[in-house]
Amino acid sequence: MCGLIGYSGEQSPNLFYLNFIMSDNDSRGGHSSGLMLGKQIEKTVGESTNLLPRMHVLDNKSQHVAIAHTRYATHGKQTAKNSHPYKYGKIIGAHNGVLSNYEEVCETYNLKTPDVDSKAIFSLLSEKKDYTKLDQFDGTMAVLFTDGDDNLYVYRRNNPLFIARVDGGVYFSSLRASLDEISDDVSEVAIGELQCWNKGKLISTVEIVPNPIAAKKIVNTDWSAYGTKTKSYNNYASSWNAYGMESYTSRDYSPTVDTYEVNQYTSEPGTSGEILDMADCIDDLVWEERHTLSSEQSKLLEKAADILRYDVTSFYKDILEEDNQELPF
């Protein structure tokens, strides 16, 4: 399970919208995160909040395509390098799902077998220049990619993917919740067709009928078999109350299994990312000690985490407002 986020529009994307949607999708990732804006790609280990310090340095003028991803690793190491989006030639893309035959596809087309299954998709598309080759893969798939020229390609086979229509553009997300906060026109992306969007307009659709190359071994495409996390995303969501987004906190993102083996506190000392890591650490403490802390103690700790996040997000909010970025609330 990973989170997939995208944008196509006449104008540049709203960076607060992107960050908000990525934050929602952190409940589907957490191992690493990445964002492509135009031709710029930023990646980090951990959750998407670690990208906040880089948001204000991105060139967001006349950018009509964005692709972002929150990764839950099933193949390959949990590193920033292995975070989506991936770039192969002109192709830049991200994938949500698990492929069961990527090794066989690479063998068939004489491609180097990658350490991350998703990379095989964009390696093949770049090599063959035939986007209907998506039919060669087996497993679970939702894919966003671009080949330049302001095109955003959208393909959904089975994994969830939603679209929100706003003035002048469209946003995509694996989760619907955040899209409902920014648009009254949200729906599921159609299954089985490759859509091409350009500056917020759907310009073509091509039916993709799966014709996968047979896998030589059985691969578990159920993401939950690869482990899960302890983090409660209700605590993160509550920080948005400072901006009036109260309905966002009504959704429960708390997982049911208490296993998370990855050290997620990896930001550089003295950075905004370290402050956000401190807030995450407090959240984890509240969750792990939920049976021993009193209600008052839990609320005080949650308030402390919210203050830390509010200070950081307020700082970047001011920067974005200076760049005439409209706020979503």
CSV table of C-alpha atoms in Angstrom, one decimal:
chain,number,residue,atom,x,y,z
A,1,MET,CA,0.0,0.0,0.0
A,2,CYS,CA,1.3,3.4,-1.0
A,3,GLY,CA,-0.2,6.8,-1.5
A,4,LEU,CA,-0.4,8.3,-5.1
A,5,ILE,CA,-1.0,12.0,-5.7
A,6,GLY,CA,-1.1,14.0,-8.9
A,7,TYR,CA,-2.1,17.3,-10.5
A,8,SER,CA,-2.9,18.6,-14.0
A,9,GLY,CA,-4.0,22.1,-14.5
A,10,GLU,CA,-4.0,25.4,-16.5
A,11,GLN,CA,-2.2,27.1,-13.6
A,12,SER,CA,0.5,25.9,-11.2
A,13,PRO,CA,-0.7,23.6,-8.5
A,14,ASN,CA,-1.5,24.9,-5.1
A,15,LEU,CA,1.4,23.7,-2.9
A,16,PHE,CA,-0.7,23.7,0.2
A,17,TYR,CA,-3.2,21.4,-1.6
A,18,LEU,CA,-0.4,19.1,-2.6
A,19,ASN,CA,1.1,19.0,0.9
A,20,PHE,CA,-2.3,18.5,2.4
A,21,ILE,CA,-3.2,15.6,0.1
A,22,MET,CA,0.3,14.0,0.7
A,23,SER,CA,-0.2,14.3,4.4
A,24,ASP,CA,-3.5,12.5,4.1
A,25,ASN,CA,-1.7,9.7,2.1
A,26,ASP,CA,1.0,9.3,4.8
A,27,SER,CA,-1.3,6.8,6.4
A,28,ARG,CA,-0.6,4.6,3.3
A,29,GLY,CA,3.2,5.2,3.3
A,30,GLY,CA,5.6,6.5,5.9
A,31,HIS,CA,8.8,4.8,4.7
A,32,SER,CA,9.7,7.5,2.2
A,33,SER,CA,8.1,10.3,0.2
A,34,GLY,CA,8.7,12.1,-3.1
A,35,LEU,CA,7.4,15.0,-5.2
A,36,MET,CA,7.9,15.9,-8.8
A,37,LEU,CA,6.9,19.4,-9.9
A,38,GLY,CA,7.6,20.1,-13.5
A,39,LYS,CA,11.1,18.6,-14.0
A,40,GLN,CA,12.1,19.1,-10.3
A,41,ILE,CA,12.1,16.0,-8.1
A,42,GLU,CA,12.5,16.1,-4.3
A,43,LYS,CA,12.7,12.9,-2.1
A,44,THR,CA,13.1,12.1,1.6
A,45,VAL,CA,13.0,9.2,4.0
A,46,GLY,CA,10.0,9.2,6.3
A,47,GLU,CA,6.7,11.0,5.9
A,48,SER,CA,5.9,13.8,3.5
A,49,THR,CA,6.1,16.4,6.2
A,50,ASN,CA,9.9,16.0,5.8
A,51,LEU,CA,9.5,17.7,2.4
A,52,LEU,CA,8.2,20.9,3.9
A,53,PRO,CA,11.6,22.6,4.2
A,54,ARG,CA,12.1,22.1,0.4
A,55,MET,CA,8.7,23.3,-0.7
A,56,HIS,CA,9.6,27.0,-0.7
A,57,VAL,CA,12.6,26.6,-2.9
A,58,LEU,CA,10.8,24.8,-5.7
A,59,ASP,CA,10.1,26.7,-8.9
A,60,ASN,CA,6.3,26.7,-9.0
A,61,LYS,CA,5.8,29.1,-11.8
A,62,SER,CA,4.1,27.8,-15.0
A,63,GLN,CA,4.2,24.2,-13.8
A,64,HIS,CA,1.2,22.3,-15.1
A,65,VAL,CA,2.0,18.7,-13.8
A,66,ALA,CA,2.8,17.4,-10.4
A,67,ILE,CA,3.3,13.8,-9.2
A,68,ALA,CA,3.8,12.8,-5.6
A,69,HIS,CA,4.0,9.5,-3.6
A,70,THR,CA,4.1,8.3,-0.1
A,71,ARG,CA,5.9,4.9,-0.1
A,72,TYR,CA,5.3,1.8,1.9
A,73,ALA,CA,8.2,-0.4,0.9
A,74,THR,CA,7.5,-4.0,-0.3
A,75,HIS,CA,10.5,-4.4,-2.6
A,76,GLY,CA,13.9,-2.6,-2.2
A,77,LYS,CA,15.4,-0.7,0.7
A,78,GLN,CA,13.6,2.1,2.6
A,79,THR,CA,15.7,5.0,1.3
A,80,ALA,CA,15.1,8.4,-0.2
A,81,LYS,CA,16.6,7.1,-3.5
A,82,ASN,CA,14.0,4.3,-3.7
A,83,SER,CA,11.2,6.7,-3.2
A,84,HIS,CA,8.9,7.5,-6.2
A,85,PRO,CA,8.7,9.3,-8.6
A,86,TYR,CA,11.2,7.5,-10.8
A,87,LYS,CA,12.8,8.9,-13.9
A,88,TYR,CA,13.7,6.9,-17.0
A,89,GLY,CA,14.5,9.0,-20.0
A,90,LYS,CA,11.6,11.3,-20.5
A,91,ILE,CA,9.3,9.2,-18.3
A,92,ILE,CA,8.8,10.3,-14.7
A,93,GLY,CA,6.2,8.3,-12.8
A,94,ALA,CA,4.9,6.7,-9.6
A,95,HIS,CA,3.1,3.5,-8.9
A,96,ASN,CA,0.8,2.2,-6.1
A,97,GLY,CA,0.7,-1.5,-5.8
A,98,VAL,CA,2.7,-4.7,-6.0
A,99,LEU,CA,3.8,-6.4,-9.2
A,100,SER,CA,4.0,-10.1,-9.4
A,101,ASN,CA,5.9,-10.5,-12.7
A,102,TYR,CA,8.2,-7.5,-13.0
A,103,GLU,CA,11.3,-9.8,-13.2
A,104,GLU,CA,9.7,-11.8,-16.1
A,105,VAL,CA,8.8,-8.5,-17.9
A,106,CYS,CA,12.4,-7.3,-17.6
A,107,GLU,CA,13.7,-10.6,-18.9
A,108,THR,CA,11.3,-10.6,-21.9
A,109,TYR,CA,12.3,-7.1,-23.0
A,110,ASN,CA,16.0,-7.3,-22.1
A,111,LEU,CA,15.8,-4.7,-19.3
A,112,LYS,CA,17.9,-4.6,-16.2
A,113,THR,CA,15.9,-6.1,-13.3
A,114,PRO,CA,15.5,-3.3,-10.7
A,115,ASP,CA,15.6,-3.5,-6.9
A,116,VAL,CA,12.1,-2.0,-6.7
A,117,ASP,CA,9.3,-3.6,-8.7
A,118,SER,CA,7.7,-0.3,-9.7
A,119,LYS,CA,10.8,0.9,-11.5
A,120,ALA,CA,10.2,-1.8,-14.2
A,121,ILE,CA,7.0,0.0,-15.3
A,122,PHE,CA,8.8,3.2,-16.2
A,123,SER,CA,11.9,1.5,-17.6
A,124,LEU,CA,9.7,-0.4,-20.0
A,125,LEU,CA,7.6,2.6,-21.0
A,126,SER,CA,10.8,4.6,-21.7
A,127,GLU,CA,12.4,1.8,-23.6
A,128,LYS,CA,9.4,0.9,-25.9
A,129,LYS,CA,7.7,4.3,-26.2
A,130,ASP,CA,4.4,2.3,-26.2
A,131,TYR,CA,2.2,3.1,-23.2
A,132,THR,CA,-0.1,0.2,-23.9
A,133,LYS,CA,2.7,-2.0,-22.6
A,134,LEU,CA,1.1,-1.5,-19.2
A,135,ASP,CA,-0.9,-4.6,-20.1
A,136,GLN,CA,2.2,-6.7,-19.7
A,137,PHE,CA,2.3,-6.4,-15.9
A,138,ASP,CA,0.4,-8.5,-13.4
A,139,GLY,CA,-0.5,-7.5,-9.8
A,140,THR,CA,-2.1,-4.5,-8.3
A,141,MET,CA,-1.7,-1.2,-10.1
A,142,ALA,CA,-2.5,2.5,-10.1
A,143,VAL,CA,0.0,4.6,-12.0
A,144,LEU,CA,0.7,8.3,-12.7
A,145,PHE,CA,3.4,9.4,-15.2
A,146,THR,CA,4.4,12.1,-17.5
A,147,ASP,CA,6.5,12.3,-20.7
A,148,GLY,CA,6.9,16.0,-20.7
A,149,ASP,CA,4.8,18.4,-22.8
A,150,ASP,CA,2.5,19.0,-19.8
A,151,ASN,CA,1.0,15.5,-20.2
A,152,LEU,CA,-0.2,13.6,-17.1
A,153,TYR,CA,-1.0,9.9,-17.8
A,154,VAL,CA,-3.4,8.2,-15.4
A,155,TYR,CA,-4.0,4.4,-15.3
A,156,ARG,CA,-6.0,2.5,-12.7
A,157,ARG,CA,-6.3,-1.3,-12.9
A,158,ASN,CA,-7.5,-2.2,-9.4
A,159,ASN,CA,-6.0,-0.1,-6.6
A,160,PRO,CA,-8.0,3.0,-5.4
A,161,LEU,CA,-7.6,6.3,-7.2
A,162,PHE,CA,-9.8,9.4,-7.0
A,163,ILE,CA,-10.1,12.6,-8.9
A,164,ALA,CA,-11.1,16.1,-7.7
A,165,ARG,CA,-12.1,18.8,-10.1
A,166,VAL,CA,-11.2,22.4,-9.1
A,167,ASP,CA,-11.2,25.6,-11.0
A,168,GLY,CA,-8.6,25.2,-13.7
A,169,GLY,CA,-7.4,21.8,-12.9
A,170,VAL,CA,-7.7,18.3,-11.3
A,171,TYR,CA,-6.0,16.6,-8.4
A,172,PHE,CA,-5.6,12.8,-7.9
A,173,SER,CA,-5.2,10.8,-4.7
A,174,SER,CA,-5.3,7.3,-3.5
A,175,LEU,CA,-7.5,8.5,-0.6
A,176,ARG,CA,-10.7,10.5,-1.0
A,177,ALA,CA,-10.8,12.2,2.3
A,178,SER,CA,-8.5,15.2,1.6
A,179,LEU,CA,-10.0,15.7,-1.9
A,180,ASP,CA,-13.4,16.1,-0.3
A,181,GLU,CA,-11.9,19.0,1.6
A,182,ILE,CA,-10.9,21.0,-1.5
A,183,SER,CA,-13.6,20.1,-4.0
A,184,ASP,CA,-17.3,19.3,-4.2
A,185,ASP,CA,-16.7,17.3,-7.4
A,186,VAL,CA,-14.9,14.1,-6.4
A,187,SER,CA,-15.2,10.7,-8.1
A,188,GLU,CA,-13.3,7.5,-8.7
A,189,VAL,CA,-11.0,7.2,-11.7
A,190,ALA,CA,-12.3,4.8,-14.3
A,191,ILE,CA,-10.8,1.3,-14.2
A,192,GLY,CA,-9.0,-0.2,-17.2
A,193,GLU,CA,-8.3,2.9,-19.3
A,194,LEU,CA,-5.2,5.0,-19.8
A,195,GLN,CA,-6.1,8.7,-19.5
A,196,CYS,CA,-4.0,11.5,-20.8
A,197,TRP,CA,-4.6,14.9,-19.2
A,198,ASN,CA,-3.1,18.1,-20.4
A,199,LYS,CA,-3.4,21.4,-18.4
A,200,GLY,CA,-6.5,20.1,-16.6
A,201,LYS,CA,-8.3,18.7,-19.6
A,202,LEU,CA,-8.8,15.1,-20.5
A,203,ILE,CA,-7.6,14.8,-24.1
A,204,SER,CA,-7.6,11.1,-24.7
A,205,THR,CA,-8.4,7.6,-23.3
A,206,VAL,CA,-7.1,4.2,-24.4
A,207,GLU,CA,-8.5,0.9,-23.1
A,208,ILE,CA,-5.8,-1.3,-21.5
A,209,VAL,CA,-6.8,-4.9,-21.4
A,210,PRO,CA,-4.4,-6.9,-19.1
A,211,ASN,CA,-2.3,-9.4,-21.0
A,212,PRO,CA,0.4,-10.1,-18.5
A,213,ILE,CA,3.5,-12.1,-19.1
A,214,ALA,CA,3.3,-15.2,-17.0
A,215,ALA,CA,5.2,-15.1,-13.6
A,216,LYS,CA,7.5,-18.0,-12.9
A,217,LYS,CA,6.9,-17.8,-9.2
A,218,ILE,CA,4.1,-16.7,-6.9
A,219,VAL,CA,4.5,-13.2,-5.4
A,220,ASN,CA,2.3,-12.0,-2.7
A,221,THR,CA,0.6,-8.8,-3.9
A,222,ASP,CA,-1.1,-8.1,-0.6
A,223,TRP,CA,0.8,-5.1,0.8
A,224,SER,CA,-0.3,-5.9,4.4
A,225,ALA,CA,1.8,-9.1,4.4
A,226,TYR,CA,4.9,-6.9,4.4
A,227,GLY,CA,4.2,-5.4,7.8
A,228,THR,CA,2.5,-2.3,9.1
A,229,LYS,CA,3.0,0.7,11.4
A,230,THR,CA,1.9,2.0,14.8
A,231,LYS,CA,1.4,5.6,14.1
A,232,SER,CA,-1.9,7.3,14.8
A,233,TYR,CA,-2.7,9.8,12.0
A,234,ASN,CA,-5.5,11.3,14.1
A,235,ASN,CA,-2.8,13.2,16.0
A,236,TYR,CA,-1.2,14.6,12.9
A,237,ALA,CA,-4.6,15.5,11.5
A,238,SER,CA,-5.5,17.5,14.6
A,239,SER,CA,-2.7,20.1,13.7
A,240,TRP,CA,-4.9,21.2,10.8
A,241,ASN,CA,-7.5,22.5,13.4
A,242,ALA,CA,-5.4,25.6,13.6
A,243,TYR,CA,-6.5,26.4,10.1
A,244,GLY,CA,-10.1,25.5,10.6
A,245,MET,CA,-10.2,22.1,9.0
A,246,GLU,CA,-12.1,20.4,11.8
A,247,SER,CA,-13.8,17.8,9.6
A,248,TYR,CA,-10.4,16.3,8.7
A,249,THR,CA,-9.9,15.1,12.3
A,250,SER,CA,-13.1,13.1,12.3
A,251,ARG,CA,-11.5,10.3,10.3
A,252,ASP,CA,-9.7,7.5,12.1
A,253,TYR,CA,-6.3,6.6,10.5
A,254,SER,CA,-5.1,4.5,13.4
A,255,PRO,CA,-3.8,1.1,12.3
A,256,THR,CA,-4.8,-2.1,14.1
A,257,VAL,CA,-1.4,-3.8,14.4
A,258,ASP,CA,1.4,-2.5,16.7
A,259,THR,CA,4.5,-3.3,14.6
A,260,TYR,CA,6.8,-0.6,13.1
A,261,GLU,CA,10.4,-1.5,12.8
A,262,VAL,CA,11.8,1.4,10.8
A,263,ASN,CA,13.6,4.3,12.4
A,264,GLN,CA,11.6,7.2,11.0
A,265,TYR,CA,13.3,10.0,12.9
A,266,THR,CA,16.1,10.7,10.4
A,267,SER,CA,16.0,14.4,9.7
A,268,GLU,CA,19.2,16.5,9.9
A,269,PRO,CA,19.8,18.1,13.4
A,270,GLY,CA,18.8,21.8,13.6
A,271,THR,CA,16.3,21.6,10.7
A,272,SER,CA,12.6,22.0,10.4
A,273,GLY,CA,12.4,18.3,9.7
A,274,GLU,CA,14.0,17.6,13.1
A,275,ILE,CA,11.2,19.7,14.7
A,276,LEU,CA,8.6,17.6,12.9
A,277,ASP,CA,10.4,14.5,13.9
A,278,MET,CA,10.0,15.6,17.5
A,279,ALA,CA,6.3,16.0,17.0
A,280,ASP,CA,6.1,12.5,15.5
A,281,CYS,CA,8.0,11.1,18.4
A,282,ILE,CA,5.5,12.6,20.9
A,283,ASP,CA,2.7,11.1,18.9
A,284,ASP,CA,4.3,7.7,19.0
A,285,LEU,CA,4.8,8.0,22.7
A,286,VAL,CA,1.2,8.9,23.3
A,287,TRP,CA,0.1,5.9,21.2
A,288,GLU,CA,2.6,3.4,22.8
A,289,GLU,CA,1.7,4.5,26.3
A,290,ARG,CA,-2.1,5.0,25.7
A,291,HIS,CA,-3.0,2.4,28.3
A,292,THR,CA,-0.9,4.1,31.1
A,293,LEU,CA,-1.3,7.8,30.4
A,294,SER,CA,-4.3,9.7,31.8
A,295,SER,CA,-6.6,11.5,29.4
A,296,GLU,CA,-5.2,14.9,30.6
A,297,GLN,CA,-1.6,13.7,30.1
A,298,SER,CA,-2.4,12.5,26.6
A,299,LYS,CA,-4.1,15.8,25.7
A,300,LEU,CA,-1.1,17.8,26.9
A,301,LEU,CA,1.3,15.8,24.9
A,302,GLU,CA,-0.8,16.0,21.8
A,303,LYS,CA,-1.1,19.8,22.2
A,304,ALA,CA,2.7,20.0,22.4
A,305,ALA,CA,3.0,18.0,19.2
A,306,ASP,CA,0.5,20.3,17.5
A,307,ILE,CA,2.3,23.4,18.6
A,308,LEU,CA,5.6,22.1,17.1
A,309,ARG,CA,3.8,21.4,13.8
A,310,TYR,CA,1.9,24.6,13.8
A,311,ASP,CA,5.1,26.6,14.2
A,312,VAL,CA,6.8,24.9,11.3
A,313,THR,CA,3.7,25.0,9.0
A,314,SER,CA,3.0,28.6,9.8
A,315,PHE,CA,6.6,29.5,8.8
A,316,TYR,CA,6.2,27.9,5.4
A,317,LYS,CA,2.6,29.3,5.1
A,318,ASP,CA,4.0,32.8,5.4
A,319,ILE,CA,6.7,32.0,2.7
A,320,LEU,CA,4.1,30.6,0.3
A,321,GLU,CA,1.8,33.6,0.8
A,322,GLU,CA,4.7,35.9,-0.1
A,323,ASP,CA,4.9,33.9,-3.4
A,324,ASN,CA,1.1,34.5,-3.9
A,325,GLN,CA,0.2,30.9,-3.2
A,326,GLU,CA,-3.5,30.7,-2.4
A,327,LEU,CA,-4.3,28.9,0.9
A,328,PRO,CA,-7.0,26.1,0.8
A,329,PHE,CA,-8.8,27.4,3.9
